[in-house]
Coordinates of C-alpha atoms and ligand atoms in Angstrom, one line a residue:
M29 CA 0.0 0.0 0.0
I30 CA 1.1 3.5 -0.6
P31 CA 1.2 5.5 2.7
F32 CA -1.0 8.4 1.7
K33 CA -3.9 6.0 1.5
C34 CA -3.3 5.0 5.1
K35 CA -3.3 8.6 6.3
H36 CA -6.7 9.1 4.6
A37 CA -8.1 6.0 6.2
L38 CA -7.1 7.1 9.7
Q39 CA -9.5 10.1 9.5
T40 CA -12.6 7.9 9.1
P41 CA -15.2 7.3 11.8
L42 CA -14.7 4.5 14.3
R43 CA -17.1 1.8 12.8
V44 CA -15.8 2.2 9.3
F45 CA -12.3 2.3 10.8
T46 CA -12.7 -1.2 12.3
V47 CA -13.5 -2.6 8.9
L48 CA -10.8 -0.6 7.3
F49 CA -8.3 -1.7 9.9
A50 CA -8.9 -5.3 9.1
L51 CA -8.6 -4.6 5.4
M52 CA -5.4 -2.6 6.0
S53 CA -3.8 -5.4 8.0
V54 CA -4.4 -7.7 5.1
L55 CA -2.9 -5.3 2.7
G56 CA 0.0 -4.6 5.0
C57 CA -1.0 -0.9 5.6
G58 CA -0.7 0.7 9.0
K59 CA 2.1 -1.6 10.1
E60 CA 5.5 -2.2 8.7
P61 CA 5.4 -4.3 5.6
A62 CA 6.7 -7.8 6.1
T63 CA 10.4 -8.1 5.5
P64 CA 11.1 -9.5 2.0
K65 CA 13.1 -12.7 2.5
D66 CA 12.4 -14.7 -0.7
L67 CA 14.0 -13.3 -3.8
S68 CA 12.3 -15.9 -5.9
K69 CA 8.9 -14.2 -5.1
E70 CA 9.9 -10.9 -6.5
N71 CA 7.9 -9.5 -9.5
L72 CA 10.7 -8.4 -11.8
I73 CA 9.9 -7.3 -15.4
P74 CA 11.7 -8.4 -17.5
K75 CA 12.1 -11.6 -15.7
P76 CA 15.8 -12.4 -15.1
V77 CA 17.6 -15.2 -16.8
S78 CA 18.5 -16.8 -13.5
L79 CA 17.9 -16.1 -9.8
T80 CA 18.7 -17.9 -6.6
A81 CA 17.2 -16.9 -3.2
A82 CA 19.2 -16.8 0.0
G83 CA 16.5 -16.3 2.6
S84 CA 17.6 -13.1 4.4
S85 CA 17.4 -9.4 3.4
F86 CA 19.4 -6.2 3.1
R87 CA 18.2 -3.0 4.6
L88 CA 19.0 0.5 3.2
S89 CA 19.6 3.1 5.9
E90 CA 20.5 6.7 6.3
K91 CA 24.1 5.5 6.6
T92 CA 24.1 3.7 3.2
G93 CA 26.6 4.9 0.7
I94 CA 26.9 4.1 -3.0
Y95 CA 30.5 2.9 -3.9
V96 CA 31.6 2.6 -7.5
Q97 CA 34.7 0.8 -8.7
G98 CA 36.4 0.5 -12.1
P99 CA 39.3 1.8 -14.1
A100 CA 40.4 5.4 -13.7
E101 CA 39.2 6.3 -17.3
A102 CA 35.7 5.2 -16.4
A103 CA 35.5 7.1 -13.1
G104 CA 33.4 9.9 -14.4
E105 CA 30.9 7.6 -16.0
L106 CA 30.7 5.3 -13.0
E107 CA 30.1 8.3 -10.7
R108 CA 27.3 9.4 -12.9
I109 CA 25.8 6.0 -12.8
G110 CA 26.1 5.9 -9.0
Q111 CA 24.5 9.4 -8.9
Y112 CA 21.7 8.2 -11.1
L113 CA 20.9 5.5 -8.6
A114 CA 21.1 8.0 -5.7
D115 CA 18.8 10.4 -7.5
R116 CA 16.2 7.6 -7.9
L117 CA 16.4 6.6 -4.2
K118 CA 16.8 9.9 -2.4
P119 CA 13.3 11.4 -2.7
A120 CA 11.4 8.6 -1.1
T121 CA 14.0 7.5 1.4
G122 CA 15.2 10.9 2.4
F123 CA 18.7 9.3 2.8
P124 CA 21.8 11.2 1.7
L125 CA 23.2 8.2 -0.3
P126 CA 26.6 9.8 -1.1
V127 CA 28.5 8.4 -4.1
S128 CA 32.2 7.6 -3.9
M129 CA 34.9 5.8 -5.8
A130 CA 36.2 2.6 -4.2
T131 CA 38.9 0.1 -4.9
E132 CA 37.3 -2.9 -3.1
A133 CA 33.9 -3.9 -1.7
P134 CA 32.8 -1.4 1.0
A135 CA 31.8 -2.2 4.6
S136 CA 28.4 -3.7 5.6
G137 CA 25.3 -1.7 4.8
N138 CA 26.4 -0.2 1.5
I139 CA 25.7 -0.5 -2.2
Y140 CA 28.7 -1.5 -4.5
L141 CA 28.6 -1.0 -8.3
A142 CA 31.7 -2.6 -9.9
L143 CA 33.0 -3.0 -13.4
G144 CA 34.2 -6.6 -13.7
G145 CA 35.2 -7.9 -17.0
G146 CA 35.8 -11.2 -18.6
D147 CA 32.4 -12.7 -17.8
T148 CA 31.5 -13.4 -21.4
E149 CA 28.1 -14.8 -20.7
L150 CA 27.0 -11.4 -19.4
G151 CA 28.0 -9.7 -22.6
E152 CA 27.5 -6.0 -23.3
E153 CA 24.4 -5.4 -21.1
G154 CA 24.3 -8.2 -18.6
Y155 CA 24.9 -7.9 -14.9
E156 CA 25.2 -10.0 -11.8
L157 CA 23.6 -8.8 -8.6
N158 CA 24.6 -10.3 -5.3
I159 CA 22.5 -9.3 -2.3
T160 CA 23.5 -10.3 1.2
E161 CA 22.4 -9.0 4.6
G162 CA 25.5 -6.8 4.5
L163 CA 25.8 -5.6 0.9
V164 CA 24.1 -5.0 -2.5
A165 CA 26.9 -5.8 -5.0
L166 CA 26.3 -5.2 -8.7
T167 CA 28.9 -6.2 -11.3
A168 CA 28.9 -5.9 -15.1
N169 CA 31.4 -5.9 -17.9
T170 CA 30.2 -2.5 -19.0
P171 CA 28.6 0.7 -17.6
A172 CA 25.5 -0.2 -19.7
G173 CA 25.3 -3.5 -17.8
L174 CA 25.5 -1.7 -14.5
F175 CA 22.7 0.6 -15.6
R176 CA 20.4 -2.3 -16.5
G177 CA 21.2 -3.9 -13.1
L178 CA 20.2 -0.7 -11.4
Q179 CA 16.7 -1.1 -12.8
T180 CA 16.5 -4.4 -11.1
I181 CA 17.5 -2.9 -7.8
R182 CA 14.8 -0.3 -8.2
Q183 CA 12.2 -3.0 -8.9
L184 CA 13.3 -5.0 -5.8
L185 CA 12.6 -2.1 -3.5
P186 CA 9.0 -1.3 -2.4
A187 CA 7.0 0.5 -5.1
S188 CA 6.8 3.6 -2.9
I189 CA 10.5 4.1 -3.7
E190 CA 9.3 5.8 -6.9
L191 CA 7.3 8.5 -5.0
G192 CA 8.6 12.0 -4.9
E193 CA 8.3 12.6 -1.2
V194 CA 9.8 11.0 1.9
Q195 CA 8.0 7.7 2.8
P196 CA 8.4 5.7 6.0
G197 CA 10.0 2.6 4.5
P198 CA 11.6 0.3 5.6
W199 CA 13.7 -0.1 2.4
E200 CA 14.6 -3.8 2.3
I201 CA 15.6 -6.2 -0.5
A202 CA 15.5 -10.0 -0.3
S203 CA 18.9 -11.6 -0.5
G204 CA 20.2 -13.9 -3.2
K205 CA 21.9 -13.8 -6.6
I206 CA 20.7 -12.7 -10.0
R207 CA 22.6 -13.3 -13.2
D208 CA 20.9 -11.6 -16.1
Y209 CA 21.5 -10.7 -19.7
P210 CA 19.3 -9.9 -22.8
G211 CA 18.2 -12.3 -25.4
Y212 CA 18.2 -9.7 -28.2
A213 CA 20.7 -6.9 -28.6
F214 CA 18.1 -4.5 -29.9
R215 CA 15.1 -3.8 -27.7
G216 CA 13.2 -0.6 -28.6
S217 CA 10.2 1.5 -29.0
M218 CA 9.3 4.1 -31.6
L219 CA 7.6 7.4 -30.8
D220 CA 6.0 9.2 -33.7
V221 CA 6.6 12.9 -33.0
S222 CA 5.4 13.9 -36.4
R223 CA 1.6 13.3 -36.4
H224 CA 1.4 15.0 -33.1
F225 CA 4.5 16.9 -31.8
F226 CA 5.8 16.0 -28.3
G227 CA 8.3 18.3 -26.7
V228 CA 11.7 17.6 -25.1
E229 CA 10.3 16.9 -21.6
D230 CA 7.8 14.4 -22.9
V231 CA 10.5 12.6 -24.9
K232 CA 12.7 12.5 -21.8
R233 CA 9.9 10.9 -19.8
Y234 CA 9.4 8.4 -22.6
I235 CA 13.2 7.6 -22.4
D236 CA 12.9 7.2 -18.6
L237 CA 9.9 4.9 -18.8
I238 CA 11.4 2.6 -21.5
S239 CA 14.8 2.5 -19.7
F240 CA 13.0 1.2 -16.5
Y241 CA 12.2 -1.9 -18.5
K242 CA 15.8 -2.3 -19.8
M243 CA 15.0 -1.2 -23.4
N244 CA 18.0 0.3 -25.3
V245 CA 16.6 1.9 -28.4
L246 CA 14.3 4.9 -29.0
H247 CA 13.4 5.3 -32.6
L248 CA 12.0 8.8 -33.2
G249 CA 9.7 9.2 -36.2
L250 CA 10.9 12.8 -36.9
T251 CA 9.1 13.5 -40.2
N252 CA 5.9 12.6 -41.9
D253 CA 3.2 14.1 -44.0
Q254 CA 1.9 16.2 -41.1
G255 CA 5.1 17.6 -39.8
W256 CA 8.9 18.0 -40.0
R257 CA 10.3 18.0 -36.4
I258 CA 14.0 18.5 -36.7
E259 CA 15.9 21.6 -37.6
I260 CA 18.0 21.2 -40.8
K261 CA 20.2 24.2 -41.1
S262 CA 20.8 23.9 -44.8
W263 CA 17.0 23.6 -45.5
P264 CA 15.5 25.8 -42.8
N265 CA 11.9 25.9 -44.0
L266 CA 11.5 22.2 -43.3
A267 CA 11.2 22.9 -39.6
T268 CA 9.9 26.4 -39.6
H269 CA 7.2 25.8 -42.2
G270 CA 7.0 22.0 -42.3
G271 CA 6.9 21.8 -38.5
S272 CA 4.3 24.5 -38.0
T273 CA 1.2 22.2 -37.6
Q274 CA 0.1 18.7 -36.8
V275 CA -2.9 16.3 -37.1
G276 CA -6.0 18.3 -36.3
G277 CA -4.3 21.6 -37.2
G278 CA -2.6 22.4 -33.8
K279 CA 0.5 24.4 -33.7
G280 CA 3.1 21.5 -34.0
G281 CA 6.7 22.3 -33.3
Y282 CA 10.2 21.0 -33.9
Y283 CA 13.5 20.3 -32.1
T284 CA 16.4 22.7 -32.7
Q285 CA 19.6 20.8 -33.3
E286 CA 20.7 21.9 -29.8
E287 CA 17.6 20.5 -28.2
Y288 CA 17.9 17.3 -30.2
A289 CA 21.5 16.9 -29.2
G290 CA 20.3 17.3 -25.6
L291 CA 17.9 14.4 -26.1
V292 CA 20.6 12.2 -27.6
Q293 CA 22.8 12.9 -24.6
Y294 CA 19.9 12.2 -22.1
A295 CA 19.3 8.9 -23.9
Q296 CA 23.0 8.0 -23.9
E297 CA 23.2 8.5 -20.2
R298 CA 20.5 5.8 -19.9
Y299 CA 22.3 3.6 -22.5
I300 CA 19.6 4.2 -25.0
T301 CA 20.5 4.8 -28.7
I302 CA 18.2 7.2 -30.5
I303 CA 17.5 6.2 -34.1
P304 CA 16.2 9.2 -36.1
E305 CA 13.8 8.5 -38.9
I306 CA 13.3 10.7 -41.9
D307 CA 10.5 9.0 -43.8
M308 CA 11.1 8.9 -47.6
P309 CA 10.1 9.0 -50.5
G310 CA 6.5 8.8 -49.3
H311 CA 5.1 10.4 -46.1
T312 CA 6.9 13.6 -47.2
N313 CA 4.1 16.2 -47.5
A314 CA 5.6 18.4 -44.9
A315 CA 8.8 18.6 -46.9
L316 CA 6.9 19.0 -50.2
A317 CA 5.1 22.0 -48.6
S318 CA 8.3 23.6 -47.4
Y319 CA 10.2 23.5 -50.7
A320 CA 8.5 23.7 -54.1
E321 CA 11.5 22.2 -55.9
L322 CA 11.1 18.8 -54.2
N323 CA 7.9 18.3 -56.2
C324 CA 8.0 17.0 -59.8
D325 CA 5.7 19.8 -60.9
G326 CA 7.7 22.4 -59.0
K327 CA 4.7 23.5 -57.0
A328 CA 4.7 23.5 -53.2
R329 CA 2.0 21.5 -51.5
E330 CA -0.3 22.7 -48.8
L331 CA 0.4 21.7 -45.3
Y332 CA -1.6 18.6 -44.3
T333 CA -3.4 17.9 -41.0
G334 CA -5.4 14.8 -41.8
T335 CA -4.5 11.2 -41.2
E336 CA -4.5 9.6 -44.7
V337 CA -1.3 7.8 -45.8
G338 CA 0.3 7.0 -49.1
F339 CA -0.4 10.2 -51.1
S340 CA 2.9 12.0 -51.2
T341 CA 6.3 11.4 -52.9
L342 CA 9.6 13.1 -53.4
C343 CA 10.5 13.6 -57.1
T344 CA 12.8 10.6 -57.4
R345 CA 14.3 11.4 -60.8
K346 CA 15.5 15.0 -60.0
D347 CA 19.1 15.4 -59.0
S348 CA 18.2 18.2 -56.6
T349 CA 16.2 15.6 -54.6
Y350 CA 19.5 13.8 -53.8
Q351 CA 21.1 17.1 -52.8
F352 CA 18.3 17.5 -50.3
V353 CA 18.6 13.9 -49.0
D354 CA 22.4 14.2 -48.7
D355 CA 22.1 17.5 -46.8
V356 CA 19.5 16.1 -44.4
I357 CA 21.4 12.8 -43.8
R358 CA 24.7 14.7 -43.4
E359 CA 23.3 17.0 -40.7
L360 CA 21.4 14.1 -39.0
A361 CA 24.4 11.8 -39.0
A362 CA 26.5 14.5 -37.3
L363 CA 23.9 14.5 -34.5
T364 CA 23.8 10.7 -34.3
P365 CA 26.4 8.9 -32.3
G366 CA 24.5 5.6 -32.8
P367 CA 25.1 3.4 -35.9
Y368 CA 21.7 3.8 -37.6
I369 CA 19.7 6.2 -39.6
H370 CA 16.1 5.1 -40.5
I371 CA 15.0 6.3 -43.9
G372 CA 11.3 5.1 -43.7
G373 CA 10.4 3.8 -47.1
D374 CA 6.9 2.6 -46.1
E375 CA 3.6 3.0 -47.9
S376 CA 5.1 5.0 -50.9
H377 CA 1.9 4.2 -52.8
V378 CA 2.3 7.0 -55.4
T379 CA 5.9 6.4 -56.2
G380 CA 6.4 4.1 -59.2
K381 CA 8.1 0.8 -58.3
D382 CA 11.2 1.4 -60.5
D383 CA 11.4 5.0 -59.1
Y384 CA 11.1 3.6 -55.6
I385 CA 14.0 1.1 -56.2
Y386 CA 16.1 3.7 -57.9
F387 CA 15.5 6.1 -55.0
M388 CA 16.2 3.6 -52.2
N389 CA 19.5 2.4 -53.8
K390 CA 20.7 5.9 -53.9
V391 CA 19.6 6.8 -50.4
Q392 CA 21.3 3.6 -49.0
D393 CA 24.6 4.8 -50.6
I394 CA 24.1 8.3 -49.1
V395 CA 23.5 6.8 -45.6
L396 CA 26.6 4.6 -45.9
A397 CA 28.7 7.6 -47.2
H398 CA 27.9 9.4 -44.0
G399 CA 29.1 6.5 -42.0
K400 CA 25.8 5.0 -40.9
Q401 CA 23.8 1.8 -41.5
M402 CA 20.4 2.1 -43.1
I403 CA 17.2 0.9 -41.5
G404 CA 14.0 1.0 -43.5
W405 CA 10.5 -0.3 -43.1
E406 CA 10.1 -3.8 -44.7
E407 CA 9.3 -2.4 -48.2
V408 CA 13.0 -1.4 -48.6
T409 CA 13.7 -5.0 -49.4
L410 CA 12.6 -4.2 -53.0
A411 CA 15.9 -2.3 -53.4
S412 CA 19.3 -4.0 -53.3
L413 CA 20.1 -4.2 -49.6
K414 CA 23.6 -4.1 -48.4
P415 CA 24.3 -6.7 -45.6
S416 CA 24.7 -3.9 -43.1
S417 CA 21.2 -2.6 -43.8
V418 CA 18.2 -3.6 -41.6
A419 CA 14.6 -4.1 -42.6
Q420 CA 11.8 -3.5 -40.1
F421 CA 9.0 -6.0 -40.4
W422 CA 5.5 -4.8 -39.7
A423 CA 3.1 -6.8 -41.8
N424 CA 4.4 -8.6 -44.9
A425 CA 6.2 -11.9 -44.3
D426 CA 7.4 -12.0 -47.9
H427 CA 9.2 -8.7 -47.5
A428 CA 10.9 -9.9 -44.3
K429 CA 12.0 -13.2 -46.0
A430 CA 13.3 -11.3 -49.0
A431 CA 15.3 -9.0 -46.8
V432 CA 16.9 -12.0 -45.0
A433 CA 17.6 -13.6 -48.4
Q434 CA 19.6 -10.5 -49.2
G435 CA 21.6 -10.9 -46.0
A436 CA 19.9 -8.1 -44.1
K437 CA 18.9 -8.4 -40.4
I438 CA 15.3 -7.9 -39.3
I439 CA 13.7 -5.8 -36.6
M440 CA 10.4 -7.4 -35.5
S441 CA 7.5 -5.0 -35.2
P442 CA 4.4 -7.0 -36.2
A443 CA 1.5 -4.6 -36.2
T444 CA -0.8 -7.3 -34.9
K445 CA 1.3 -7.7 -31.8
A446 CA 3.8 -4.8 -31.3
Y447 CA 1.9 -1.7 -32.6
L448 CA 1.2 0.4 -29.5
D449 CA -1.4 2.5 -31.3
M450 CA -3.7 -0.5 -31.8
Q451 CA -6.7 -0.4 -29.6
Y452 CA -6.9 -2.8 -26.7
D453 CA -10.5 -3.8 -27.6
S454 CA -13.6 -2.3 -29.3
T455 CA -14.2 0.0 -26.3
T456 CA -10.8 1.7 -26.4
T457 CA -11.4 5.3 -27.5
L458 CA -7.8 6.2 -28.5
G459 CA -5.9 4.5 -31.2
L460 CA -6.7 2.6 -34.4
H461 CA -7.5 -1.0 -35.2
W462 CA -6.6 -1.6 -38.8
A463 CA -4.2 -4.4 -37.9
A464 CA -6.0 -5.9 -34.8
Y465 CA -7.3 -5.2 -31.4
V466 CA -4.2 -5.9 -29.3
E467 CA -5.1 -6.9 -25.7
V468 CA -2.3 -7.2 -23.1
D469 CA -2.2 -11.0 -23.4
S470 CA -2.0 -10.9 -27.2
A471 CA 0.8 -8.3 -27.1
Y472 CA 2.8 -10.7 -24.9
I473 CA 2.0 -14.1 -26.4
W474 CA 4.3 -14.3 -29.4
D475 CA 7.8 -15.1 -30.1
P476 CA 9.9 -13.0 -32.6
A477 CA 12.0 -16.1 -33.4
T478 CA 9.0 -18.1 -34.7
F479 CA 6.6 -15.3 -35.8
V480 CA 7.6 -15.5 -39.5
G481 CA 8.2 -18.9 -40.9
G482 CA 11.8 -19.2 -42.3
I483 CA 13.1 -16.3 -40.1
S484 CA 14.9 -17.4 -37.0
K485 CA 16.6 -15.7 -34.1
D486 CA 19.9 -15.4 -35.9
N487 CA 18.2 -13.3 -38.6
I488 CA 16.7 -11.0 -36.0
L489 CA 18.4 -7.9 -34.5
G490 CA 15.6 -7.5 -32.0
I491 CA 12.1 -6.2 -31.3
E492 CA 10.6 -2.7 -31.4
S493 CA 7.2 -1.5 -30.5
P494 CA 6.0 1.6 -32.3
L495 CA 3.6 4.2 -31.1
W496 CA 2.1 6.0 -34.0
T497 CA 0.3 9.2 -32.9
E498 CA -2.5 10.1 -35.3
T499 CA -4.9 9.9 -32.3
I500 CA -2.5 10.5 -29.5
T501 CA -2.1 14.1 -28.3
N502 CA -0.5 14.2 -24.8
M503 CA 1.7 12.3 -22.4
D504 CA -1.2 10.7 -20.5
E505 CA -2.5 9.3 -23.7
I506 CA 0.9 8.0 -24.6
E507 CA 1.2 6.3 -21.3
Y508 CA -2.3 4.7 -21.6
M509 CA -1.4 3.2 -25.0
I510 CA 2.1 2.0 -24.1
F511 CA 1.4 0.6 -20.7
P512 CA 1.2 -2.1 -19.8
R513 CA 1.9 -3.6 -23.3
L514 CA 5.4 -2.1 -23.5
A515 CA 6.5 -3.9 -20.3
G516 CA 5.6 -7.2 -22.1
H517 CA 7.5 -6.3 -25.2
A518 CA 10.5 -5.4 -23.1
E519 CA 10.3 -8.9 -21.5
I520 CA 10.1 -10.5 -25.0
G521 CA 13.2 -8.7 -26.0
W522 CA 15.1 -9.6 -22.8
T523 CA 13.9 -12.9 -21.3
P524 CA 14.5 -16.2 -23.1
A525 CA 11.4 -17.7 -24.7
S526 CA 11.6 -20.6 -22.2
G527 CA 11.1 -18.2 -19.3
R528 CA 8.0 -16.5 -20.8
D529 CA 4.6 -17.7 -19.9
W530 CA 1.5 -15.4 -19.9
E531 CA -0.2 -17.1 -16.9
E532 CA 2.9 -16.4 -14.8
Y533 CA 3.7 -13.0 -16.3
K534 CA 0.2 -11.6 -15.7
I535 CA 0.6 -12.1 -11.9
R536 CA 3.9 -10.2 -12.0
L537 CA 2.4 -7.5 -14.1
G538 CA -0.6 -7.2 -11.8
R539 CA 1.8 -6.6 -8.9
H540 CA 3.3 -3.6 -10.8
K541 CA 0.1 -1.7 -10.2
A542 CA 1.5 0.3 -7.2
R543 CA 4.7 0.8 -9.2
F544 CA 2.9 2.4 -12.1
E545 CA 0.9 4.5 -9.7
A546 CA 3.9 5.6 -7.8
M547 CA 5.6 6.6 -11.1
G548 CA 2.5 8.5 -12.1
V549 CA 2.0 6.3 -15.1
D550 CA -1.5 6.4 -16.6
F551 CA -2.0 2.8 -17.6
Y552 CA -4.8 0.6 -19.1
T553 CA -6.2 -1.6 -16.3
S554 CA -6.9 -4.6 -18.5
A555 CA -9.5 -7.0 -17.1
L556 CA -7.2 -9.8 -18.1
V557 CA -4.6 -8.9 -15.5
P558 CA -5.1 -9.7 -11.8
W559 CA -4.1 -6.2 -10.5
E560 CA -3.0 -6.3 -6.9
D561 CA -2.2 -3.5 -4.4
V562 CA 1.2 -4.8 -3.5
D563 CA 3.7 -2.2 -2.4
A564 CA 6.7 -3.9 -1.0
M565 CA 8.0 -6.9 -2.8
S566 CA 7.3 -8.5 0.6
D567 CA 5.9 -11.8 1.4
S568 CA 2.5 -10.2 1.8
G569 CA 0.2 -10.6 -1.1
K570 CA 2.0 -13.5 -2.6
Ligands
TNX608 C1 1.1 2.3 -40.8 S1 3.3 0.6 -40.5 C2 2.2 3.2 -41.0 C3 2.1 4.5 -40.3 C4 0.8 4.7 -39.6 C5 0.4 3.5 -38.9 C6 -0.8 3.6 -38.1 C7 4.0 1.8 -41.2 C8 5.4 1.6 -41.5 N1 3.4 2.9 -41.5 O1 2.3 5.5 -41.3 O2 0.9 5.7 -38.7 O3 0.2 2.4 -39.9 O4 -1.1 2.4 -37.3

């Protein structure tokens, strides 16, 4: 239970109070929650690869310090990671949680974050967490691995750890050992900031929310018919004119390059790669409205605020189109430390097939020339893909198979399972349902490695769940559509298929209710999930 509910209950008249008191004891409210002693009963999402319980617990106190250890050249980064944990734990505990460098494990009562090395099974993002009565010790090969492990520590503490004001605690974690690493190297979500524009603060919250579930990619849909959302200095009208509206005719917006660089850094500090998408040659009305010369007839289009798709195209046989593409990719590549640029390529219904292929082959070369790998929606497989290119499957298995036949890797985003803009059921007011109604169970019950016959895990880079925003206008609506489905997608990307079972998962998910509430997440309370008011990951309510 979350303490403010207890305070409220205490003000009620005596008779009602007696009933409430009985209820509160059941829920563990009004007394200290039971000490969590069995690590195997924790409700972690994604579920760890392996976990052994040890039967006691660690207690965080006002004396707890966070000690970080690693080579001198990593000191700054390790201190930042330690500080990230301190910043997550300080508001609710009220403890000072100082961060310091260490050369060996600290004394009893502390948290120890150490870069190990050499544990090849843990790979780039895995971690090992050893919790004893005396110490919480997290080790990983890389800072990214430590960061993923910190999300586990957060989830092992009571849900009220996520509240912004001091709570009574106690702050205890069941003892034992977790060894954990992801099944797929690429685990992401896409946010479409073009159909409706979402400002820097919203994108930061999106990053924070996906990082809590150990995702490592944020794909930003920066351009579409309805809006161009990134400043391009060599073609300034794209943002100032092309970004000036959105679906429904609202005022739109765009990120300056400085703001965008700030987002990239914010994501990097959470070990999330931002993949920028410039959708071409279709979905380009905002660009076609900003520069007349991008149209074959030389006439600028009107800005568009509806939700149709497939009516726009760049002029693929004009040389100046490739000057435009080169300038945009050059500026974007300079803002992109990650390896990928997404060039869209979907639903180009008014581009001739030969023109489409001619265009894509040229664009792929441009992306490579600027030192990046190309990702495109599955239709790009019509072109001659280089082995470094990646196709993003959304609906057509033949496209995905053709991409694999060309040596390309696949990102799995089946619309019937992974599209976060699909309505949960026929009563959902937001979203669309052209692919399917996607209830929380359906979003969870599928395996990327068997979803398309002939495409196996080796061909798959990972999984991504896209949120298209034709009907989504603010952060509350974003949260309602992505949660709880995104948590399930994160688990599919991380946890081995053998560890995934809906009947077991739905219990863990139901126990995340207090955690969503404490984080202020506006989520869909699906009737298929047994939601429970469990605060502590204690033995109560299990
Ligand atoms: C299809 S799937 C699109 C988007 C829409 C989405 C709505 C794909 C690559 N393109 O343009 O926003 O459906 O669900």
